[in-house]
CSV table of C-alpha atoms and ligand atoms in Angstrom, one decimal:
chain,number,residue,atom,x,y,z
Q,185,MET,CA,113.0,28.7,-161.6
Q,186,LYS,CA,110.2,30.3,-159.3
Q,187,ILE,CA,107.8,27.8,-157.7
Q,188,LEU,CA,104.6,29.0,-155.6
Q,189,VAL,CA,103.2,26.5,-153.1
Q,190,LEU,CA,99.9,26.8,-152.1
Q,191,ASN,CA,98.1,25.1,-149.2
Q,192,SER,CA,94.4,26.3,-149.6
Q,193,GLY,CA,91.9,26.0,-146.5
Q,194,SER,CA,88.3,26.8,-146.3
Q,195,SER,CA,89.1,30.4,-144.8
Q,196,SER,CA,93.0,30.6,-145.5
Q,197,ILE,CA,95.7,30.2,-147.9
Q,198,LYS,CA,99.4,29.5,-146.8
Q,199,PHE,CA,101.8,29.9,-149.5
Q,200,LYS,CA,105.8,29.9,-149.7
Q,201,LEU,CA,107.7,31.0,-152.6
Q,202,TYR,CA,110.6,28.9,-153.9
Q,203,LYS,CA,113.5,30.2,-156.2
Q,204,ASP,CA,115.3,27.1,-157.1
Q,205,ASP,CA,115.3,25.1,-154.0
Q,206,LYS,CA,115.3,27.8,-151.6
Q,207,ALA,CA,112.4,29.3,-149.8
Q,208,ILE,CA,112.5,33.1,-150.4
Q,209,ALA,CA,108.9,34.2,-149.1
Q,210,VAL,CA,106.3,32.8,-146.7
Q,211,GLY,CA,103.0,34.0,-146.1
Q,212,LEU,CA,99.3,33.6,-145.1
Q,213,VAL,CA,96.0,34.7,-146.3
Q,214,GLU,CA,93.6,34.4,-143.1
Q,215,ARG,CA,89.9,34.7,-142.2
Q,216,ILE,CA,88.6,34.9,-146.1
Q,217,GLY,CA,85.1,35.5,-146.3
Q,218,GLU,CA,85.0,37.5,-142.9
Q,219,ALA,CA,84.9,41.3,-142.5
Q,220,SER,CA,88.6,41.7,-141.4
Q,221,SER,CA,90.7,39.4,-143.4
Q,222,LYS,CA,94.5,39.9,-143.5
Q,223,VAL,CA,97.2,38.8,-146.0
Q,224,GLU,CA,100.9,38.7,-144.5
Q,225,LEU,CA,103.9,38.1,-146.4
Q,226,LYS,CA,107.7,37.8,-145.1
Q,227,ASN,CA,110.8,38.0,-147.2
Q,228,ILE,CA,112.8,34.9,-145.4
Q,229,ASP,CA,116.2,36.3,-146.2
Q,230,THR,CA,115.5,39.7,-144.7
Q,231,ASP,CA,112.8,39.1,-142.4
Q,232,GLU,CA,111.0,42.2,-143.9
Q,233,LYS,CA,107.2,41.8,-143.3
Q,234,PHE,CA,104.5,43.1,-145.9
Q,235,SER,CA,100.8,42.9,-144.9
Q,236,LYS,CA,97.3,44.3,-145.7
Q,237,GLU,CA,94.0,44.1,-143.8
Q,238,GLN,CA,90.8,44.4,-145.6
Q,239,SER,CA,87.7,42.3,-146.4
Q,240,ILE,CA,88.5,39.4,-148.5
Q,241,LYS,CA,85.5,37.8,-150.1
Q,242,ASN,CA,86.9,34.6,-151.6
Q,243,HIS,CA,90.3,32.9,-152.6
Q,244,GLU,CA,90.5,35.0,-155.8
Q,245,GLU,CA,90.6,38.1,-153.9
Q,246,GLY,CA,93.2,36.6,-151.4
Q,247,LEU,CA,95.5,35.8,-154.3
Q,248,SER,CA,95.0,39.3,-156.0
Q,249,LEU,CA,96.4,40.7,-152.7
Q,250,VAL,CA,99.1,38.0,-152.4
Q,251,ASN,CA,100.2,39.1,-155.9
Q,252,GLU,CA,100.3,42.7,-154.7
Q,253,LEU,CA,102.6,42.2,-151.9
Q,254,PHE,CA,104.8,40.1,-154.1
Q,255,LYS,CA,105.1,43.1,-156.4
Q,256,GLN,CA,105.6,45.4,-153.4
Q,257,SER,CA,108.3,43.0,-151.8
Q,258,GLY,CA,110.2,43.0,-155.3
Q,259,LEU,CA,110.3,39.2,-154.9
Q,260,LEU,CA,108.0,38.4,-157.8
Q,261,GLU,CA,106.8,40.6,-160.8
Q,262,ASP,CA,103.6,38.8,-161.1
Q,263,LEU,CA,101.7,35.3,-160.7
Q,264,ASN,CA,102.1,35.0,-164.2
Q,265,THR,CA,106.1,35.0,-164.2
Q,266,LEU,CA,105.9,31.8,-162.0
Q,267,ASP,CA,107.2,28.6,-163.3
Q,268,GLY,CA,104.9,26.7,-161.7
Q,269,CYS,CA,102.3,26.3,-158.7
Q,270,GLY,CA,102.0,23.5,-156.6
Q,271,HIS,CA,99.1,22.7,-154.6
Q,272,ARG,CA,98.5,20.5,-151.6
Q,273,ALA,CA,95.8,18.4,-152.5
Q,274,VAL,CA,93.9,16.0,-150.1
Q,275,GLN,CA,91.8,13.8,-152.2
Q,276,GLY,CA,91.7,12.7,-155.7
Q,277,GLY,CA,89.5,9.8,-154.9
Q,278,ALA,CA,90.4,6.3,-155.9
Q,279,LYS,CA,91.3,7.1,-159.7
Q,280,ILE,CA,94.0,9.7,-158.8
Q,281,MET,CA,96.4,8.6,-156.3
Q,282,LYS,CA,99.4,10.0,-157.9
Q,283,HIS,CA,100.8,13.7,-158.1
Q,284,CYS,CA,100.1,15.1,-161.3
Q,285,LEU,CA,99.6,18.3,-163.6
Q,286,VAL,CA,96.4,19.6,-163.0
Q,287,THR,CA,94.0,18.8,-166.2
Q,288,GLN,CA,90.3,19.2,-166.4
Q,289,GLU,CA,90.1,15.5,-165.3
Q,290,VAL,CA,92.0,15.9,-162.1
Q,291,ILE,CA,89.7,18.9,-161.4
Q,292,ASP,CA,86.8,16.8,-162.2
Q,293,GLU,CA,88.0,13.7,-159.8
Q,294,MET,CA,88.8,16.1,-156.9
Q,295,ASP,CA,85.4,17.4,-157.3
Q,296,LYS,CA,83.9,13.9,-157.2
Q,297,ALA,CA,86.1,13.0,-154.3
Q,298,THR,CA,84.6,16.0,-152.3
Q,299,VAL,CA,82.1,13.7,-150.6
Q,300,ILE,CA,85.1,12.0,-148.7
Q,301,ALA,CA,87.0,15.4,-148.1
Q,302,PRO,CA,84.3,17.9,-147.5
Q,303,LEU,CA,86.5,20.3,-145.7
Q,304,HIS,CA,89.5,20.1,-147.7
Q,305,ASN,CA,88.8,19.8,-151.5
Q,306,PRO,CA,86.6,22.7,-152.0
Q,307,ALA,CA,89.3,24.7,-150.6
Q,308,ASN,CA,92.0,22.9,-152.5
Q,309,LEU,CA,90.0,23.5,-155.7
Q,310,ALA,CA,89.3,27.3,-154.9
Q,311,GLY,CA,93.1,27.6,-155.0
Q,312,ILE,CA,93.6,25.6,-158.3
Q,313,ARG,CA,90.7,27.4,-160.0
Q,314,THR,CA,91.9,30.7,-159.0
Q,315,MET,CA,95.4,30.0,-160.2
Q,316,ILE,CA,94.1,28.9,-163.6
Q,317,LYS,CA,92.1,32.3,-164.0
Q,318,LYS,CA,94.9,34.4,-162.7
Q,319,ALA,CA,97.8,33.0,-164.3
Q,320,PRO,CA,96.7,31.0,-167.2
Q,321,ASN,CA,99.8,30.0,-168.7
Q,322,VAL,CA,101.6,28.7,-165.4
Q,323,PRO,CA,101.5,24.8,-164.9
Q,324,ASN,CA,99.7,23.7,-161.8
Q,325,VAL,CA,100.6,20.5,-160.1
Q,326,ALA,CA,98.3,18.7,-157.4
Q,327,VAL,CA,100.3,16.9,-154.7
Q,328,PHE,CA,98.1,14.5,-153.1
Q,329,ASP,CA,98.2,13.7,-149.7
Q,330,THR,CA,97.2,9.9,-150.8
Q,331,ALA,CA,99.9,9.6,-153.4
Q,332,PHE,CA,102.6,8.3,-151.1
Q,333,HIS,CA,99.9,5.3,-149.8
Q,334,ALA,CA,99.2,4.1,-153.2
Q,335,THR,CA,101.6,1.4,-153.0
Q,336,VAL,CA,99.8,0.0,-149.9
Q,337,PRO,CA,98.4,-3.7,-150.9
Q,338,ASP,CA,94.6,-4.3,-151.4
Q,339,TYR,CA,94.7,-6.7,-148.0
Q,340,ALA,CA,95.7,-3.7,-146.1
Q,341,TYR,CA,93.6,-1.0,-147.6
Q,342,MET,CA,90.3,-3.0,-147.7
Q,343,TYR,CA,87.8,-2.7,-145.0
Q,344,ALA,CA,85.7,-6.1,-144.3
Q,345,LEU,CA,82.3,-4.4,-145.3
Q,346,PRO,CA,80.7,-5.8,-148.3
Q,347,TYR,CA,82.7,-5.6,-151.5
Q,348,GLU,CA,80.4,-3.7,-153.2
Q,349,TYR,CA,81.1,-0.9,-150.8
Q,350,TYR,CA,84.6,-0.7,-152.2
Q,351,GLU,CA,83.4,-1.3,-155.8
Q,352,LYS,CA,80.6,1.3,-156.0
Q,353,GLU,CA,81.4,3.8,-153.1
Q,354,ASN,CA,85.1,3.6,-153.2
Q,355,ILE,CA,85.3,2.9,-149.8
Q,356,ARG,CA,88.9,2.0,-148.7
Q,357,ARG,CA,91.9,3.2,-146.9
Q,358,TYR,CA,93.4,6.2,-148.7
Q,359,GLY,CA,96.0,7.5,-146.2
Q,360,TYR,CA,96.8,11.3,-145.6
Q,361,HIS,CA,99.9,13.2,-144.7
Q,362,GLY,CA,101.6,11.5,-147.4
Q,363,THR,CA,103.9,14.4,-148.3
Q,364,SER,CA,105.3,14.4,-144.9
Q,365,HIS,CA,105.7,10.5,-144.6
Q,366,SER,CA,107.4,10.6,-147.9
Q,367,TYR,CA,109.6,13.6,-147.0
Q,368,VAL,CA,110.8,12.4,-143.5
Q,369,SER,CA,111.3,8.9,-144.5
Q,370,ARG,CA,113.9,9.8,-147.3
Q,371,LYS,CA,115.7,12.3,-145.1
Q,372,ALA,CA,116.2,9.6,-142.3
Q,373,ALA,CA,117.5,7.1,-145.0
Q,374,GLU,CA,119.8,9.8,-146.3
Q,375,PHE,CA,120.9,10.6,-142.6
Q,376,LEU,CA,121.6,7.1,-141.7
Q,377,GLY,CA,123.2,6.3,-145.2
Q,378,ILE,CA,121.0,3.5,-146.1
Q,379,GLY,CA,119.8,3.4,-149.8
Q,380,TYR,CA,116.1,4.4,-149.7
Q,381,ASP,CA,115.2,1.1,-151.9
Q,382,ASN,CA,116.5,-0.9,-149.0
Q,383,PHE,CA,115.1,1.3,-145.9
Q,384,ASN,CA,112.5,-0.1,-143.5
Q,385,VAL,CA,111.1,2.6,-141.4
Q,386,ILE,CA,108.1,3.7,-139.3
Q,387,THR,CA,107.2,7.4,-139.5
Q,388,ALA,CA,105.0,9.0,-137.0
Q,389,HIS,CA,103.6,12.3,-138.2
Q,390,LEU,CA,102.3,13.7,-135.1
Q,391,GLY,CA,100.5,17.3,-135.6
Q,392,ASN,CA,97.1,18.6,-134.9
Q,393,GLY,CA,96.3,15.6,-137.0
Q,394,ALA,CA,98.4,12.5,-136.5
Q,395,SER,CA,99.2,9.4,-138.6
Q,396,ILE,CA,101.7,6.8,-138.8
Q,397,SER,CA,103.0,4.7,-141.7
Q,398,ALA,CA,104.7,1.5,-142.0
Q,399,ILE,CA,107.5,1.9,-145.0
Q,400,LYS,CA,109.3,-1.4,-146.6
Q,401,ASN,CA,111.9,-1.1,-149.0
Q,402,GLY,CA,111.1,2.7,-149.6
Q,403,LYS,CA,107.0,1.8,-150.2
Q,404,CYS,CA,104.6,2.3,-147.9
Q,405,ILE,CA,102.7,-0.8,-146.9
Q,406,ASP,CA,100.4,0.6,-144.3
Q,407,THR,CA,99.0,3.7,-142.8
Q,408,SER,CA,96.8,4.6,-140.0
Q,409,MET,CA,94.4,7.2,-141.6
Q,410,GLY,CA,91.7,5.5,-143.6
Q,411,LEU,CA,88.9,6.8,-145.9
Q,412,THR,CA,88.9,9.8,-143.9
Q,413,PRO,CA,91.5,11.5,-141.7
Q,414,LEU,CA,89.9,10.4,-138.6
Q,415,GLU,CA,90.9,6.9,-138.3
Q,416,GLY,CA,94.1,5.7,-136.3
Q,417,LEU,CA,96.1,7.7,-133.6
Q,418,MET,CA,94.3,9.8,-131.2
Q,419,MET,CA,94.8,13.6,-132.1
Q,420,GLY,CA,94.0,17.0,-131.0
Q,421,THR,CA,90.2,17.2,-131.5
Q,422,ARG,CA,89.9,13.8,-133.3
Q,423,CYS,CA,89.0,10.5,-131.6
Q,424,GLY,CA,91.1,8.1,-134.0
Q,425,ASP,CA,90.1,4.5,-133.9
Q,426,LEU,CA,87.0,3.2,-131.9
Q,427,ASP,CA,84.3,0.6,-131.9
Q,428,PRO,CA,82.3,1.4,-135.3
Q,429,ALA,CA,79.1,0.3,-133.3
Q,430,ILE,CA,79.9,3.5,-130.8
Q,431,VAL,CA,78.6,5.7,-133.8
Q,432,PRO,CA,75.0,4.3,-134.3
Q,433,TYR,CA,74.8,3.9,-130.2
Q,434,ILE,CA,75.7,7.4,-129.6
Q,435,GLN,CA,73.1,8.5,-132.2
Q,436,LYS,CA,70.2,6.4,-130.5
Q,437,VAL,CA,71.2,7.6,-126.8
Q,438,ARG,CA,71.9,11.0,-127.4
Q,439,GLY,CA,69.6,11.7,-130.5
Q,440,LEU,CA,72.2,13.1,-132.4
Q,441,SER,CA,72.3,13.3,-136.2
Q,442,PRO,CA,75.0,11.8,-138.4
Q,443,ASN,CA,76.5,15.2,-139.2
Q,444,GLU,CA,76.6,16.0,-135.1
Q,445,VAL,CA,78.2,12.5,-134.7
Q,446,ASP,CA,80.9,13.4,-137.1
Q,447,THR,CA,81.5,17.0,-135.6
Q,448,LEU,CA,81.6,15.2,-132.1
Q,449,MET,CA,84.4,12.6,-133.3
Q,450,ASN,CA,86.1,15.3,-135.6
Q,451,LYS,CA,86.3,18.5,-133.2
Q,452,LYS,CA,85.3,17.7,-129.9
Q,453,SER,CA,87.4,14.3,-129.0
Q,454,GLY,CA,90.8,13.6,-128.7
Q,455,PHE,CA,92.9,15.5,-126.4
Q,456,LEU,CA,90.0,18.1,-126.1
Q,457,GLY,CA,87.6,15.6,-125.4
Q,458,ILE,CA,89.4,13.9,-122.6
Q,459,CYS,CA,90.8,16.8,-120.9
Q,460,GLY,CA,89.2,19.8,-122.2
Q,461,TYR,CA,92.4,21.1,-124.1
Q,462,ASN,CA,93.4,20.5,-127.7
Q,463,ASP,CA,97.0,21.9,-127.9
Q,464,LEU,CA,99.4,19.4,-126.1
Q,465,ARG,CA,101.2,22.4,-124.7
Q,466,ASP,CA,98.3,23.1,-122.4
Q,467,VAL,CA,97.5,19.5,-121.7
Q,468,ASP,CA,101.2,19.3,-120.5
Q,469,SER,CA,100.9,22.4,-118.5
Q,470,GLN,CA,97.7,21.2,-116.8
Q,471,ARG,CA,99.2,17.7,-116.2
Q,472,LYS,CA,102.0,19.5,-114.5
Q,473,LYS,CA,99.7,21.0,-112.3
Q,474,GLY,CA,98.1,17.6,-111.2
Q,475,ASP,CA,95.0,17.6,-113.5
Q,476,ASP,CA,94.4,13.8,-113.8
Q,477,LYS,CA,92.4,13.9,-117.0
Q,478,ALA,CA,95.4,15.8,-118.6
Q,479,ARG,CA,97.5,12.9,-117.4
Q,480,LEU,CA,95.1,10.3,-118.7
Q,481,ALA,CA,94.9,12.2,-122.1
Q,482,VAL,CA,98.8,11.9,-122.5
Q,483,GLN,CA,98.9,8.4,-121.5
Q,484,MET,CA,96.3,7.3,-123.9
Q,485,TYR,CA,97.9,9.0,-126.7
Q,486,ALA,CA,101.1,7.4,-125.9
Q,487,TYR,CA,99.7,4.1,-125.6
Q,488,ARG,CA,97.7,4.0,-128.7
Q,489,LEU,CA,100.7,5.5,-130.6
Q,490,ALA,CA,102.9,2.6,-129.3
Q,491,LYS,CA,100.1,-0.1,-129.9
Q,492,TYR,CA,100.5,1.1,-133.7
Q,493,ILE,CA,104.1,1.2,-133.6
Q,494,GLY,CA,104.2,-2.4,-132.4
Q,495,SER,CA,101.7,-3.8,-135.1
Q,496,TYR,CA,104.0,-2.0,-137.9
Q,497,PHE,CA,107.2,-3.4,-136.2
Q,498,ALA,CA,105.3,-6.8,-136.6
Q,499,ILE,CA,104.5,-6.5,-140.2
Q,500,LEU,CA,108.1,-5.1,-141.3
Q,501,PRO,CA,110.6,-7.8,-141.8
Q,502,LYS,CA,113.0,-5.7,-140.0
Q,503,THR,CA,112.8,-2.1,-138.8
Q,504,ASP,CA,115.7,0.3,-139.3
Q,505,ALA,CA,114.3,3.1,-137.9
Q,506,LEU,CA,111.2,4.8,-136.1
Q,507,VAL,CA,111.0,8.6,-136.9
Q,508,PHE,CA,108.9,11.2,-135.0
Q,509,THR,CA,108.0,14.5,-136.7
Q,510,ALA,CA,105.5,17.3,-136.8
Q,511,GLY,CA,104.4,19.8,-134.0
Q,512,VAL,CA,104.1,17.2,-131.5
Q,513,GLY,CA,106.8,14.8,-132.7
Q,514,GLU,CA,109.4,17.1,-133.2
Q,515,ASN,CA,108.9,19.2,-129.9
Q,516,ALA,CA,107.2,16.8,-127.1
Q,517,SER,CA,110.1,14.9,-125.8
Q,518,PHE,CA,107.6,13.5,-123.3
Q,519,ILE,CA,105.4,12.0,-125.8
Q,520,ARG,CA,108.3,10.5,-127.5
Q,521,LYS,CA,109.6,9.0,-124.2
Q,522,GLU,CA,106.3,7.6,-122.7
Q,523,THR,CA,105.6,6.2,-126.2
Q,524,CYS,CA,108.8,4.1,-126.2
Q,525,ASP,CA,108.6,3.3,-122.9
Q,526,PHE,CA,105.5,1.1,-123.3
Q,527,ILE,CA,107.6,-0.8,-126.1
Q,528,LYS,CA,111.0,-0.7,-124.8
Q,529,HIS,CA,111.3,-4.6,-124.6
Q,530,LEU,CA,111.2,-4.5,-128.7
Q,531,GLY,CA,114.3,-2.3,-128.7
Q,532,PHE,CA,112.7,1.2,-128.7
Q,533,ASP,CA,115.1,2.5,-126.1
Q,534,ILE,CA,115.4,6.2,-125.8
Q,535,ASP,CA,118.4,8.0,-124.5
Q,536,ASP,CA,117.0,10.8,-122.0
Q,537,ASN,CA,119.7,13.2,-122.6
Q,538,LEU,CA,119.3,13.3,-126.3
Q,539,ASN,CA,115.6,13.0,-126.1
Q,540,ASN,CA,115.7,16.3,-124.3
Q,541,GLU,CA,118.0,18.2,-126.4
Q,542,ARG,CA,116.1,20.9,-128.3
Q,543,SER,CA,117.0,21.3,-131.7
Q,544,SER,CA,115.4,21.9,-135.1
Q,545,LYS,CA,117.8,19.7,-136.8
Q,546,ILE,CA,117.2,16.0,-137.7
Q,547,ARG,CA,118.7,13.9,-134.9
Q,548,GLU,CA,119.0,10.6,-133.3
Q,549,ILE,CA,117.6,10.1,-129.7
Q,550,GLY,CA,118.0,6.5,-129.3
Q,551,SER,CA,120.1,5.0,-126.7
Q,552,LYS,CA,123.2,2.6,-127.5
Q,553,ASN,CA,121.1,-0.6,-126.4
Q,554,ALA,CA,118.4,0.4,-129.0
Q,555,LYS,CA,118.1,-2.2,-131.7
Q,556,LEU,CA,116.9,0.3,-134.2
Q,557,LYS,CA,117.6,4.1,-134.8
Q,558,ILE,CA,115.1,6.3,-133.0
Q,559,LEU,CA,115.1,9.7,-135.0
Q,560,VAL,CA,113.6,13.0,-134.7
Q,561,VAL,CA,113.2,14.6,-138.5
Q,562,PRO,CA,111.6,17.8,-139.0
Q,563,THR,CA,109.1,17.8,-141.6
Q,564,ASP,CA,109.0,20.2,-144.6
Q,565,GLU,CA,105.8,19.6,-146.6
Q,566,GLU,CA,106.0,22.7,-148.6
Q,567,PHE,CA,109.6,21.8,-149.8
Q,568,GLU,CA,108.3,18.4,-150.9
Q,569,ILE,CA,105.3,20.0,-152.7
Q,570,ALA,CA,107.8,22.4,-154.8
Q,571,ASN,CA,110.2,19.6,-155.5
Q,572,THR,CA,107.4,17.5,-157.0
Q,573,THR,CA,106.1,20.0,-158.8
Q,574,LYS,CA,109.3,21.3,-160.2
Q,575,ASN,CA,110.1,17.2,-161.0
Q,576,LEU,CA,106.7,17.2,-162.8
Q,577,ILE,CA,107.0,20.4,-164.7
Q,578,TYR,CA,110.5,19.3,-166.0
Q,579,LYS,CA,109.1,15.9,-167.0
Q,580,LYS,CA,106.5,17.5,-169.4
A,270,ADP,P1,99.5,21.0,-138.2
A,270,ADP,O1,99.0,19.7,-137.9
A,270,ADP,O2,98.2,21.9,-138.0
A,270,ADP,O3,100.2,21.2,-139.3
A,270,ADP,P2,101.5,21.0,-136.4
A,270,ADP,O4,102.4,19.8,-137.0
A,270,ADP,O5,102.3,22.4,-136.4
A,270,ADP,O6,100.1,21.1,-136.6
A,270,ADP,O7,101.6,20.6,-134.7
A,270,ADP,C1,100.7,21.4,-133.9
A,270,ADP,C2,100.8,21.0,-132.7
A,270,ADP,O8,102.0,20.5,-131.9
A,270,ADP,C3,100.1,21.7,-131.6
A,270,ADP,O9,98.6,21.7,-131.4
A,270,ADP,C4,100.7,21.3,-130.4
A,270,ADP,O10,100.0,20.3,-129.5
A,270,ADP,C5,102.0,20.6,-130.7
A,270,ADP,N1,103.2,21.2,-130.2
A,270,ADP,C6,103.9,22.3,-130.8
A,270,ADP,N2,105.0,22.7,-130.2
A,270,ADP,C7,104.9,22.1,-129.0
A,270,ADP,C8,105.8,21.8,-127.7
A,270,ADP,N3,106.8,22.6,-127.5
A,270,ADP,N4,105.4,21.1,-126.9
A,270,ADP,C9,104.4,20.2,-127.1
A,270,ADP,N5,103.5,20.2,-128.1
A,270,ADP,C10,104.0,21.1,-128.9
């Protein structure tokens, strides 16, 4: 069984090909719409690389070149021979908060939800529409970022705005990164030998974007991202939570338009806004050189994360584990340490030696005194998408 996983962005397509449960090829189409675009494909077993550089006008041309490179690599005869294609899908709106086989209704709902996810949905849809055109007999599955959060109760997903804004505009917490929260929580339960239906865990997905979820008996009960992926934790370039009155205030005092404030909060804030660097590796090297703004940025990040962990610890009847994942969560031991130090008295006690060991494997980093398990679990969103795609196609 061959499943292709596509993560289509506005100017890129990340892809991975699975044969049964094993990833056999990985690649990237980049700079779509620019003069010097590029497609690259790597055979995972042999490390052999295939690439092509030429202008790629749109997603359709991009996937045609992916098809050519697949042929050249001998890994896939044609996109039409796939058993299925799984698409990372960010927003299906209030109506579609579950993974599903792509139908016209799914496409229409994603189209409508573009107002909530203007950067992601048009790109996700371009990938879906291109696959339908190029490989009409291959089933497509939309794997929604929001689906894992569909179990969050209404008192947790509602904002305290007039109720009609929920009814008419669908303004509510949706949550994002669901594929990752789902994958790492299941892996952690497996690793600890706890049945998933009895597992209570806090999962912190800390990448360029960052979100945290509280999972009770294997079901998500709260998550930090909201209507959009801006709410919650401090991130590389996003501000996360702030006093909502700051928005009209900035508009007034700086004379900014709503779009300009949106850009400010999404692209110029977070680590970048505080210290001038968005990649935590750069922030850390500045911090080590004595840059006080870099020190401040790291402490703000850890403190805000600790507050979320503390609040999710409070709403879970018993927390079995805390999981760190994604680029920052898997690699930045100092973030894990500084975060847990803020809440050590609650039992989040890290073992420094275990925490500082570098590894790409799932591992425990809590000390013997820790009242719960503290784990690092490498995420694998593509695998989760491939697996979900396979399951939905088989169910059909
Ligand atoms: P995305 O959210 O785009 O999928 P990732 O999960 O790959 O991103 O996370 C990327 C981020 O992880 C980088 O911007 C960087 O801040 C952080 N990161 C990756 N490796 C390290 C490291 N060794 N030390 C500190 N931070 C790291």
